[in-house]
Coordinates of C-alpha atoms and ligand atoms in Angstrom, one line a residue:
X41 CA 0.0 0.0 0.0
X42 CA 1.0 3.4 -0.6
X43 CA 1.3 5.7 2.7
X44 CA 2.1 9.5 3.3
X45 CA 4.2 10.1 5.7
X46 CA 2.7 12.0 8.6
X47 CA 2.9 15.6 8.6
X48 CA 6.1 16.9 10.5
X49 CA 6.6 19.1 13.2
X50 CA 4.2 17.2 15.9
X51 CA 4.9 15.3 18.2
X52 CA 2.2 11.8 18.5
X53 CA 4.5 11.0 21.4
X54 CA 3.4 13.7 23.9
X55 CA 3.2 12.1 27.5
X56 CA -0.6 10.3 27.7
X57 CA -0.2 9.8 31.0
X58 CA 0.5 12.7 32.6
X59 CA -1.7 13.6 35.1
X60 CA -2.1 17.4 34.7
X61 CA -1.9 19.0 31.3
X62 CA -2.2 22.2 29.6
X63 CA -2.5 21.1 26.2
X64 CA -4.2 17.8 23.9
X65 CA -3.0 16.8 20.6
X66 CA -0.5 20.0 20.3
X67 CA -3.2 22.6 21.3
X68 CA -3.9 24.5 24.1
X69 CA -7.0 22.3 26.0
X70 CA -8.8 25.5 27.6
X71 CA -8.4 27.3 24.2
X72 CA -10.2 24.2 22.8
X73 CA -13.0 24.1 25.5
X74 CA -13.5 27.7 24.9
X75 CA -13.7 27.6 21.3
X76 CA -16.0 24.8 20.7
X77 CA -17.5 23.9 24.2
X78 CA -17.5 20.7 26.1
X79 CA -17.6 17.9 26.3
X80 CA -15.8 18.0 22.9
X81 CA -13.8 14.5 21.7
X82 CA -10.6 16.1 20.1
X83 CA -8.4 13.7 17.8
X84 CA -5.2 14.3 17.3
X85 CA -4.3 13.2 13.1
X86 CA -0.7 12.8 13.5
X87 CA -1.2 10.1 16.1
X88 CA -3.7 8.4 13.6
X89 CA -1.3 8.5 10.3
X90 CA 1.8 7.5 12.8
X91 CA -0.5 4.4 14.3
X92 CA -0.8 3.6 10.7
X93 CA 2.4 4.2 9.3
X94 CA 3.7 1.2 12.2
X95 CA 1.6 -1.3 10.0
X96 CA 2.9 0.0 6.6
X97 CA 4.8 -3.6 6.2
X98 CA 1.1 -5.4 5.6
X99 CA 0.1 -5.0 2.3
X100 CA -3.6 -3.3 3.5
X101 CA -4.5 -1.9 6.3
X102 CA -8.6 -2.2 6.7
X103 CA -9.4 0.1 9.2
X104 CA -12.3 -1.0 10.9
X105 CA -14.5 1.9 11.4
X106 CA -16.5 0.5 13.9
X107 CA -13.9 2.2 16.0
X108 CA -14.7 6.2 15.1
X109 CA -16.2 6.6 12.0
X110 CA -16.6 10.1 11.3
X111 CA -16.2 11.4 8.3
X112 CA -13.4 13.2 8.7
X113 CA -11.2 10.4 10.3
X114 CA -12.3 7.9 7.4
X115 CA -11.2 10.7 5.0
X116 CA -8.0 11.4 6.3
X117 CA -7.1 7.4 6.5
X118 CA -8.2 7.1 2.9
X119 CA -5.4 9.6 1.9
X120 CA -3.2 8.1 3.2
X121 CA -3.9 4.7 1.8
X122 CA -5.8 2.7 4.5
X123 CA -8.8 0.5 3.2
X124 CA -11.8 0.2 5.2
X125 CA -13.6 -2.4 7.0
X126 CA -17.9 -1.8 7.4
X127 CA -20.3 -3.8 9.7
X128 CA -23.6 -2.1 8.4
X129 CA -25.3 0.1 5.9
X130 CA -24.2 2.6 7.5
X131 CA -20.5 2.6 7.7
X132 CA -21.0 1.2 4.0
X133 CA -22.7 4.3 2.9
X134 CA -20.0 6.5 5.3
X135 CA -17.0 5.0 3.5
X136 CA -18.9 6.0 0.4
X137 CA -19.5 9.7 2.0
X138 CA -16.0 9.8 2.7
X139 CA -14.6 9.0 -1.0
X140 CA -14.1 5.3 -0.8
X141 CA -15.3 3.5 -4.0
X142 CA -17.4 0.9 -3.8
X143 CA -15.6 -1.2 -6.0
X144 CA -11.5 -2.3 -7.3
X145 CA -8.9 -4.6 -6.1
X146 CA -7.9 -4.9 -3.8
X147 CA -11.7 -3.9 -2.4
X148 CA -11.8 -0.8 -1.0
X149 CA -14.8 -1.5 1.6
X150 CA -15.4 -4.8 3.0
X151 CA -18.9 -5.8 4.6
X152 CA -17.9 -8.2 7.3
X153 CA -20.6 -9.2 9.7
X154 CA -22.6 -12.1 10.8
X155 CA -25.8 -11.2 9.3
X156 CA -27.0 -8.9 6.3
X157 CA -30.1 -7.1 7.4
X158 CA -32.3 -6.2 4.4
X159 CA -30.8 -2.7 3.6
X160 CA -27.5 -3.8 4.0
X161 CA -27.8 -7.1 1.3
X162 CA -29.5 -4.5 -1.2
X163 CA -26.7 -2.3 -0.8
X164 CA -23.6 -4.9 -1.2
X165 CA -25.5 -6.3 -4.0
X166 CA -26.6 -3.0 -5.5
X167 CA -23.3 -1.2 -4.8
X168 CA -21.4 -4.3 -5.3
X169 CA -19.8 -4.3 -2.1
X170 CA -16.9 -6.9 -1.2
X171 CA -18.1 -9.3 1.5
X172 CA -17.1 -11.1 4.0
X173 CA -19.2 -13.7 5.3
X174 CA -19.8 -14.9 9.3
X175 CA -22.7 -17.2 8.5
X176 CA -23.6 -19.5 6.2
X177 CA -27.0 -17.5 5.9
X178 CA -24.9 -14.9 4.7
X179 CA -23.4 -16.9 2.0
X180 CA -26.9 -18.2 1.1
X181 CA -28.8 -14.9 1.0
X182 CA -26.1 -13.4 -1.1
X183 CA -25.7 -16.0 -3.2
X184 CA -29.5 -16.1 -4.1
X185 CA -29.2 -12.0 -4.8
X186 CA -25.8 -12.2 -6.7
X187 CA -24.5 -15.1 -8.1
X188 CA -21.6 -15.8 -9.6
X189 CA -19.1 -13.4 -7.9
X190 CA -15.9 -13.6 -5.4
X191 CA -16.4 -13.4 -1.3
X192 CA -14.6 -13.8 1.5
X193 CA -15.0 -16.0 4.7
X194 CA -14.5 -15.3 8.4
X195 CA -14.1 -18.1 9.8
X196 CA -14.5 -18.6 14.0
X197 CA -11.2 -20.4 14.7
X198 CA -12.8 -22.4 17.9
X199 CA -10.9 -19.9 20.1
X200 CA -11.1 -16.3 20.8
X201 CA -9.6 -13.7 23.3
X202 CA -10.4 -10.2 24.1
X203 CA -9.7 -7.4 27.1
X204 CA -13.2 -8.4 28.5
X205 CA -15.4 -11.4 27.8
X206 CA -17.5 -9.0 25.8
X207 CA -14.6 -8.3 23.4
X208 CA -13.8 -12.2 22.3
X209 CA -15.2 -13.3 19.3
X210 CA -14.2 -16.7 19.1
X211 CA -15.1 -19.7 20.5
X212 CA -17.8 -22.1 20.9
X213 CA -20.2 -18.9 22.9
X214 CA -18.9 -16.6 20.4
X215 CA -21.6 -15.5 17.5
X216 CA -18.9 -14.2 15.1
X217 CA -17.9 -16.3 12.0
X218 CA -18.1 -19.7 10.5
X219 CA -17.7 -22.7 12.8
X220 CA -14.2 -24.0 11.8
X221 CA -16.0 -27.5 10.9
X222 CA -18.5 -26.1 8.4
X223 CA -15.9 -25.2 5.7
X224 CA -17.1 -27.9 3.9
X225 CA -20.5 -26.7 4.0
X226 CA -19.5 -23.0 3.2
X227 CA -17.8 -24.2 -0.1
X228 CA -20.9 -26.4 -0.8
X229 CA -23.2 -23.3 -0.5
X230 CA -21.0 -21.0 -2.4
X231 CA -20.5 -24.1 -5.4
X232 CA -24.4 -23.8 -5.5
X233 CA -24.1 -20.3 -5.9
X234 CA -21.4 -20.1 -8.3
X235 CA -19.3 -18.2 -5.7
X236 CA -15.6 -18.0 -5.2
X237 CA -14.2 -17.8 -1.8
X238 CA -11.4 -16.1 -2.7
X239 CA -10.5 -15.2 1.2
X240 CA -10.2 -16.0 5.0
X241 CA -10.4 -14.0 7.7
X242 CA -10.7 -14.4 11.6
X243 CA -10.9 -11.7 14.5
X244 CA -11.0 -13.2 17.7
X245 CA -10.9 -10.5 19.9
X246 CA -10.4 -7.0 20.7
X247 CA -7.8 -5.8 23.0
X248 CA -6.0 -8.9 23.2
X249 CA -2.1 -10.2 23.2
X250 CA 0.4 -11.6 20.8
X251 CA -0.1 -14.9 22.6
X252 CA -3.2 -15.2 21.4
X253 CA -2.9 -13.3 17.8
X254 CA -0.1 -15.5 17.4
X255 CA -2.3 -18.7 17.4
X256 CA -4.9 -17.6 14.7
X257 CA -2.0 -18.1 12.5
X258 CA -1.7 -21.8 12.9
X259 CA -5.5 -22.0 12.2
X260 CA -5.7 -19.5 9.7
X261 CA -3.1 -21.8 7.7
X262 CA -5.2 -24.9 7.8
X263 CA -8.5 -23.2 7.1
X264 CA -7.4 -21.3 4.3
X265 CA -5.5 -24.9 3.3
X266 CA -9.1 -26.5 3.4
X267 CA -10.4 -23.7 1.0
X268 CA -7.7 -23.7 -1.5
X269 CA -5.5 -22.0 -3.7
X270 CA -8.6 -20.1 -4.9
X271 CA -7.7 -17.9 -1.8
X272 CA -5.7 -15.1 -2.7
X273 CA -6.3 -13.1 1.0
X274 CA -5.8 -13.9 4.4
X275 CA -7.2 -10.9 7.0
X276 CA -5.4 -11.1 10.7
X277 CA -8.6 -9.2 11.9
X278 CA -7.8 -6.9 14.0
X279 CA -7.4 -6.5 18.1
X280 CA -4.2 -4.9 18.8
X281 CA -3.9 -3.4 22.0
X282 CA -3.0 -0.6 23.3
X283 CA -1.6 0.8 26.6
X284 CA -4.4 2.7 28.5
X285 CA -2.4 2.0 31.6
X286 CA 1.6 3.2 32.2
X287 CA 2.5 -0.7 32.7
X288 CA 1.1 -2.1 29.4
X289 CA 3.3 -2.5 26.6
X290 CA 2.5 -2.0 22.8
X291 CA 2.3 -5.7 21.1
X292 CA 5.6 -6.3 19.3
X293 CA 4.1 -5.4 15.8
X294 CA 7.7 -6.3 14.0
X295 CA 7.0 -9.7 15.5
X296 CA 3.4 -10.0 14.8
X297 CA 3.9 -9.5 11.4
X298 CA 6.9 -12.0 11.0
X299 CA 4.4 -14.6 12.0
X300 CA 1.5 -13.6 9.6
X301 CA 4.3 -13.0 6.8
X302 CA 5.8 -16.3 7.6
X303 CA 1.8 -18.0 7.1
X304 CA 1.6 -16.1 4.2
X305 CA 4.7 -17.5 2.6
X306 CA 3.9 -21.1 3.2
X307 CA 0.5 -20.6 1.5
X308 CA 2.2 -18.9 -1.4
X309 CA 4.5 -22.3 -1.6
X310 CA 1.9 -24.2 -1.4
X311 CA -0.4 -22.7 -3.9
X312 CA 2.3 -21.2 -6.4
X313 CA 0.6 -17.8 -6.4
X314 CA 0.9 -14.2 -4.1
X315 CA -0.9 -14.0 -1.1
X316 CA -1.9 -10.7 0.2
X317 CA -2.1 -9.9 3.3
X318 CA -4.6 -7.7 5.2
X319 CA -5.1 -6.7 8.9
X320 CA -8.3 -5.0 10.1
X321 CA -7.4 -3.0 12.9
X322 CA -10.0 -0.3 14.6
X323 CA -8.4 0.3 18.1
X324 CA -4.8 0.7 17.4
X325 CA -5.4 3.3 14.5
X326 CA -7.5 5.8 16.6
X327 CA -7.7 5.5 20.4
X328 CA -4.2 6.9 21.0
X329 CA -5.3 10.0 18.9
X330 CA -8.7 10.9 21.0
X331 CA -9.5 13.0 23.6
X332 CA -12.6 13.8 25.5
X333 CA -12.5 16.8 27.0
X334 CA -14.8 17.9 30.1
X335 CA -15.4 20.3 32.4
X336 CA -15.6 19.5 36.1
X337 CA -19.1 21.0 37.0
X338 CA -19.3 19.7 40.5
X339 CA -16.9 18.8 43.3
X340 CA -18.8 16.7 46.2
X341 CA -17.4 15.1 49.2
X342 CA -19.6 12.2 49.9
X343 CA -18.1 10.5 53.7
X344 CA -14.7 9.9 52.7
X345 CA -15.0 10.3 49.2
X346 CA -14.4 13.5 46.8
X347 CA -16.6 13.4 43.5
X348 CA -15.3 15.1 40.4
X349 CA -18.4 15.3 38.5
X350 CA -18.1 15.9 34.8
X351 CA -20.3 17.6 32.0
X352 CA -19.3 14.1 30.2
X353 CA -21.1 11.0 31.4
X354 CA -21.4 7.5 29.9
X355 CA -23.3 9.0 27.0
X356 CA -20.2 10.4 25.7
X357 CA -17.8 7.6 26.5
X358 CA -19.3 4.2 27.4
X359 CA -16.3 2.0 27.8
X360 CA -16.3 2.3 31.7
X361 CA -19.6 1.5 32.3
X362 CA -19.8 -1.5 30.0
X363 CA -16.3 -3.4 30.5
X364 CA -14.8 -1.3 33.4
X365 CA -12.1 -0.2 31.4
X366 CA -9.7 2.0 32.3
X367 CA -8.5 5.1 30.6
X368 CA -5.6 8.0 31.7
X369 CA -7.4 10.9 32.7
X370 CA -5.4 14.5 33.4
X371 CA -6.7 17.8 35.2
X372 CA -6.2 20.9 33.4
X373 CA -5.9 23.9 35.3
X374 CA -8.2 26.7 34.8
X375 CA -6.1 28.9 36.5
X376 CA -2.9 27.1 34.4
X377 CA -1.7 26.6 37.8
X378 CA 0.2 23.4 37.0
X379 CA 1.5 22.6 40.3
X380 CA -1.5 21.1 42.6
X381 CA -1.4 18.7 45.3
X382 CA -2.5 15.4 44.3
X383 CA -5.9 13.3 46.0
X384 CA -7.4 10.6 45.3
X385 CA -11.0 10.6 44.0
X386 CA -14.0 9.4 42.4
X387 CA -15.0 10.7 38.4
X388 CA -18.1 10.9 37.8
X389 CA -20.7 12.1 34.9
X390 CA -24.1 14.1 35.1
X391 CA -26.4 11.3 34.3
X392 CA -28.7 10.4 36.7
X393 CA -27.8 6.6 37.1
X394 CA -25.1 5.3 39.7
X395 CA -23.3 3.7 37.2
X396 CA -21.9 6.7 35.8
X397 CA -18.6 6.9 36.9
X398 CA -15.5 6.9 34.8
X399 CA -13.5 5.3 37.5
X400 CA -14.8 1.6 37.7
X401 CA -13.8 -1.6 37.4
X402 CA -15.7 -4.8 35.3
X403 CA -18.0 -5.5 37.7
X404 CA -19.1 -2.3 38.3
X405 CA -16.9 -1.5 41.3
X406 CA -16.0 2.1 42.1
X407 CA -12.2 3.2 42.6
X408 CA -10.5 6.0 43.3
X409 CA -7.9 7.7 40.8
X410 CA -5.0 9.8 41.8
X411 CA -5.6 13.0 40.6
X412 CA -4.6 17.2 41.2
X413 CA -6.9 18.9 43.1
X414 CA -9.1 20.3 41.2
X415 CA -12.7 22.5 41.4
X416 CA -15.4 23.8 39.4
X417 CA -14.4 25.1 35.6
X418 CA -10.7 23.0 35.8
X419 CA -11.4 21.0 32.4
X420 CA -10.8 16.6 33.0
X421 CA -9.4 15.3 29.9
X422 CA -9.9 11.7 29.5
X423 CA -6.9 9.7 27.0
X424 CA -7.3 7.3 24.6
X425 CA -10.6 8.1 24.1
X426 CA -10.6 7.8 20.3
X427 CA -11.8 4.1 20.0
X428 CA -15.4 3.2 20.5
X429 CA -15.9 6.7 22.4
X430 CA -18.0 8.9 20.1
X431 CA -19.1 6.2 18.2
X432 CA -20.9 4.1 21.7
X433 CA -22.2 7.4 22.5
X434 CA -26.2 8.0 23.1
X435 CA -28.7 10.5 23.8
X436 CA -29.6 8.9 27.0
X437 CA -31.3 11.8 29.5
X438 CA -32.0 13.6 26.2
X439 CA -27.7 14.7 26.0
X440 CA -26.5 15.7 22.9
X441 CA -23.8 13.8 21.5
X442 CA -20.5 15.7 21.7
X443 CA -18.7 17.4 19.3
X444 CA -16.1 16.5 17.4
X445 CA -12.9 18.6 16.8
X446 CA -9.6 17.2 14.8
X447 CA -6.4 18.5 14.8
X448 CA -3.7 18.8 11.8
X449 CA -0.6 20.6 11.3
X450 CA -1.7 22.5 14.5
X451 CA -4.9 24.2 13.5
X452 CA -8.2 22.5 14.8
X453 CA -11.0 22.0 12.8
X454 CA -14.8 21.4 14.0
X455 CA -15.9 17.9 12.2
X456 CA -19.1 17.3 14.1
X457 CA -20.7 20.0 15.6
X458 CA -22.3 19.3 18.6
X459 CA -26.1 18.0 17.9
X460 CA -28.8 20.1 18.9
X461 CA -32.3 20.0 20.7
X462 CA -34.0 19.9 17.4
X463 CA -31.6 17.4 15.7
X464 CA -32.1 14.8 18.5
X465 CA -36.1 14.8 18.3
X466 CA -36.1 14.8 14.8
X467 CA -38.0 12.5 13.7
X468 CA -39.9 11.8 16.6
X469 CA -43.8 12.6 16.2
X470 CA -46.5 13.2 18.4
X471 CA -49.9 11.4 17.2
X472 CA -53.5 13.3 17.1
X473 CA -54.8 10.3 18.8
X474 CA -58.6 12.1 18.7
Ligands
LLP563 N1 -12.6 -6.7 12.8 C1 -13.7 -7.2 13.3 C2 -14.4 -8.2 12.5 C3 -14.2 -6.8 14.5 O1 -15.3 -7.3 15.0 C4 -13.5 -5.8 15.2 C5 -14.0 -5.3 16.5 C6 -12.3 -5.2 14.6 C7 -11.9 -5.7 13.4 C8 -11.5 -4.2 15.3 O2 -11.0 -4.6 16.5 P1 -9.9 -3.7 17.2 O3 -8.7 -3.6 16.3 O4 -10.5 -2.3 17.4 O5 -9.6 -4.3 18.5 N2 -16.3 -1.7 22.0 C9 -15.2 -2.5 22.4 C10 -14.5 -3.1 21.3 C11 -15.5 -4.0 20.4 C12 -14.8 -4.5 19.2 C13 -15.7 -5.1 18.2 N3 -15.1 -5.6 17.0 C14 -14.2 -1.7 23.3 O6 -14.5 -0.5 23.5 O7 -13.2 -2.2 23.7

C-alpha cells in the first residue's frame, strides 16, 4: 500500500499519561474548551497517520471503522492509503461519503458481519460491495441475490480472546464467523451459488495479546489450506492493543507480522501464487489520537470520598460503564496553575444513574484515581478516548452527542458540531390520537 508520511513538526508522542496537562493533541486544551465547548472528543491526526504508518509492512491496512467513524477520520485514513472495513449500511454508505469507491482490487470497503439485514444485502448487492461472510446465511442470501461473484470468509477459529469477555469473538459462545467445521459446508453453499471464496479472515478478539494473535495463524493456515488455492487473501482481523495503563506494553508489531508474513509464505508455496495480506485493525489506529474533554461541573465530598463530577457521562464515553475499562485521565488547570497537590477521587458524569462513573472496574466496582486537586471550571481530559468513544455514544437523558474537533498541522477544525435539541427529536412525532 501506498502511505504519506505523517505531517512533521508534531509530536504523537506527547506524555498520555501525565496527570495534569495544559494542552491535547499539540493545542492548548482551555483554548479548545473555549472555542468549541465541552464535552468536545478532540483527535489528534498525527497520532492516527503515525498508528498507521507502524503497519505499513502489511500489504492493506482495513481500518475497521466500527472504531470512530466520522467522516473526517475515514477521509484522512483514505489519503493516506488505509482501506476500510464496514459492519452495516451505514458505515458502508460513510465509507462511500468519505470518498471510498465501492468497488476495485484490492476492495476498498469490506462488509464483514454475521448477518445482512435487508438494507444492507440491497446495498452490497446494489453497490457491489466486497463481502465477508460470518454465516452461512450470509453466503446463502447473497448467493441467491448475486450469483456468480468472489467473497470472503470469516471463519470462528474455535478460540477467541479479548480485554473483557464481551470483546472475544471466538469460541464455541462466540456469535462471530463460521464454525471452523462447516468449511465444507461454506464451499458447498457458495459451489451452489457459483461463488468463489477467494478469502479467509478471523478476529478473535479486541484488545488482546500476541499470545493469542499469534495462534490464529496456525489455524488461519489450515482453514485457508481447506479452501484452497482459490484464496488469494488472508485478514489477521484486528485486536491490537493498546496501553491505557503506564505498565502495558504496545504488542511487538515487527513480531506480529513475522508470523503472519511467515503464514503467508507457506500458503504462497503451497499454492504457487501471491498471497496478500490484510489486517483490520479499529483500536490501534484511533484510540491513542482521541481526547474527551470535560469540564468539572461539581466537586462533592460524599463520607470519605471527593466526587469530580463531569459535563461528560457515559453517553459520551461508554467503555467504563460496560467493561470497566480504564482510561488515563489529566486535570487541566483553569487557572494554568500546574503545580496542585495530588488526591485521590472518584469521576463521575451528570447522568442520573449510579453507574456513571469513569473510575470503575468490570463488575461495576468504584475506585479511586489519583488526581490534582481540582474545582469547578478546571477542564478533565480523558486519553485514549478515540476508540469506541464517540461512536458508543447515546442521547440517553436527552444529551446531545458531543462534538467532534480534529487536529492537523496545529490548527483545529470542528468535524461534528455538537447535535442540537431539534436534531435529536427529529424525527420523533406526536400522534393526534382524537
Ligand atoms: N474486525 C472485526 C471483525 C471486529 O469485530 C473488530 C472489533 C475489529 C476488526 C476491530 O477490532 P480492534 O482492532 O479495534 O480491537 N467496544 C469494544 C470493542 C469492540 C470491538 C468489536 N469488534 C471496546 O470498547 O473495547
Amino acid at each position: 500500500m501506498r502511505f504519506r508520511p505523517a505531517p512533521v513538526g508534531v509530536s504523537p508522542m506527547d506524555d498520555k499519561f501525565a496527570l495534569i496537562r495544559t494542552h491535547v493533541a499539540g493545542l492548548p486544551a482551555l483554548e479548545l474548551a473555549r472555542q468549541f465547548g465541552t464535552p468536545v472528543f478532540v483527535y489528534d491526526a498525527a497520532v492516527i497517520l503515525q498508528r498507521l504508518s507502524d503497519l505499513r509492512q502489511f500489504d492493506v491496512v482495513r481500518y475497521a471503522q466500527k472504531a470512530c467513524s466520522s467522516l473526517a477520520v475515514l477521509d484522512l485514513l483514505r489519503r493516506h492509503g488505509a482501506l476500510v472495513d464496514a459492519v452495516s449500511a451505514g458505515e458502508v454508505l460513510r465509507a462511500l461519503a468519505a470518498g471510498y469507491q465501492p468497488t476495485g482490487d484490492p476492495p476498498p470497503i469490506v462488509y464483514t458481519a454475521d448477518i445482512f439485514d435487508r438494507h444492507a444485502l440491497e446495498l452490497c448487492c446494489q453497490q457491489q460491495i466486497h463481502v465477508n461472510c460470518g454465516s452461512l446465511d450470509m453466503i446463502e442470501q447473497f448467493g441467491r441475490q448475486s450469483p456468480g461473484g468472489h467473497i470472503t470468509v470469516r471463519i470462528n477459529p474455535g478460540f477467541g480472546h479479548g480485554h473483557s469477555r464481551k470483546t472475544n469473538t471466538g469460541g464455541p459462545h462466540s456469535k462471530h464467523g463460521i464454525w471452523h467445521e462447516q468449511i465444507a459446508e461454506s464451499l458447498q453453499l457458495a459451489a451452489k451459488h457459483r461463488l468463489t471464496i477467494t478469502g479467509v479472515h478471523m478476529h478473535i478478539g479486541s484488545g488482546t495479546d500476541l499470545e493469542h494473535l499469534a495462534q490464529v495463524c496456525g489455524a488461519m493456515e489450515q482453514a485457508a489450506g481447506q479452501i484452497g488455492p482459490q484464496v488469494y487473501t488472508i485478514s489477521a482481523g484486528g485486536g491490537l492493543p493498546i496501553p491505557y495503563r503506564q505498565d502495558q506494553q504496545y504488542v511487538d508489531l515487527g513480531a506480529y507480522f513475522q508470523l503472519w508474513d511467515a503464514t503467508r509464505q507457506r500458503l504462497e508455496q503451497r499454492w504457487g501464487h501471491p498471497v496478500r495480506l490484510e489486517i483490520e485493525p479499529g483500536r490501534y489506529i484511533v484510540a491513542e489520537s482521541g481526547w474527551l474533554l470535560a469540564e468539572i461541573r461539581a466537586v462533592k465530598r460524599q463520607a470519605d470520598n471527593i466526587f469530580y463530577l463531569l459535563d461528560a457521562g457515559f453517553n459520551n464515553l461508554a467503555r467504563p460503564i460496560l467493561y470497566g475499562a480504564y482510561h488515563p485521565m489529566a486535570i487541566v488547570p483553569a487557572d494554568g496553575n500546574t503545580s496542585r497537590k495530588m488526591q485521590e477521587v472518584i469521576v463521575g458524569g451528570p447522568l442520573c444513574e449510579s453507574g456513571d462513573i469513569f473510575t470503575q472496574e468490570e463488575g461495576g466496582f468504584v475506585t479511586r484515581r489519583l488526581l490534582p486537586q481540582a474545582g469547578v471550571g478546571d477542564l478533565l481530559a480523558i486519553g485514549c478516548a478515540g476508540a469506541y468513544g464517540f461512536v458508543m455514544g447515546s442521547n440517553y437523558n436527552s444529551k446531545p452527542l458531543a462534538a467532534e474537533v480534529m487536529v492537523y498541522n496545529g490548527r483545529a477544525e470542528l468535524i461534528r458540531r455538537r447535535q442540537s435539541f431539534d436534531e435529536m427529536i427529529i424525527g420523533e412525532t406526536i400522534p393526534r390520537w382524537d
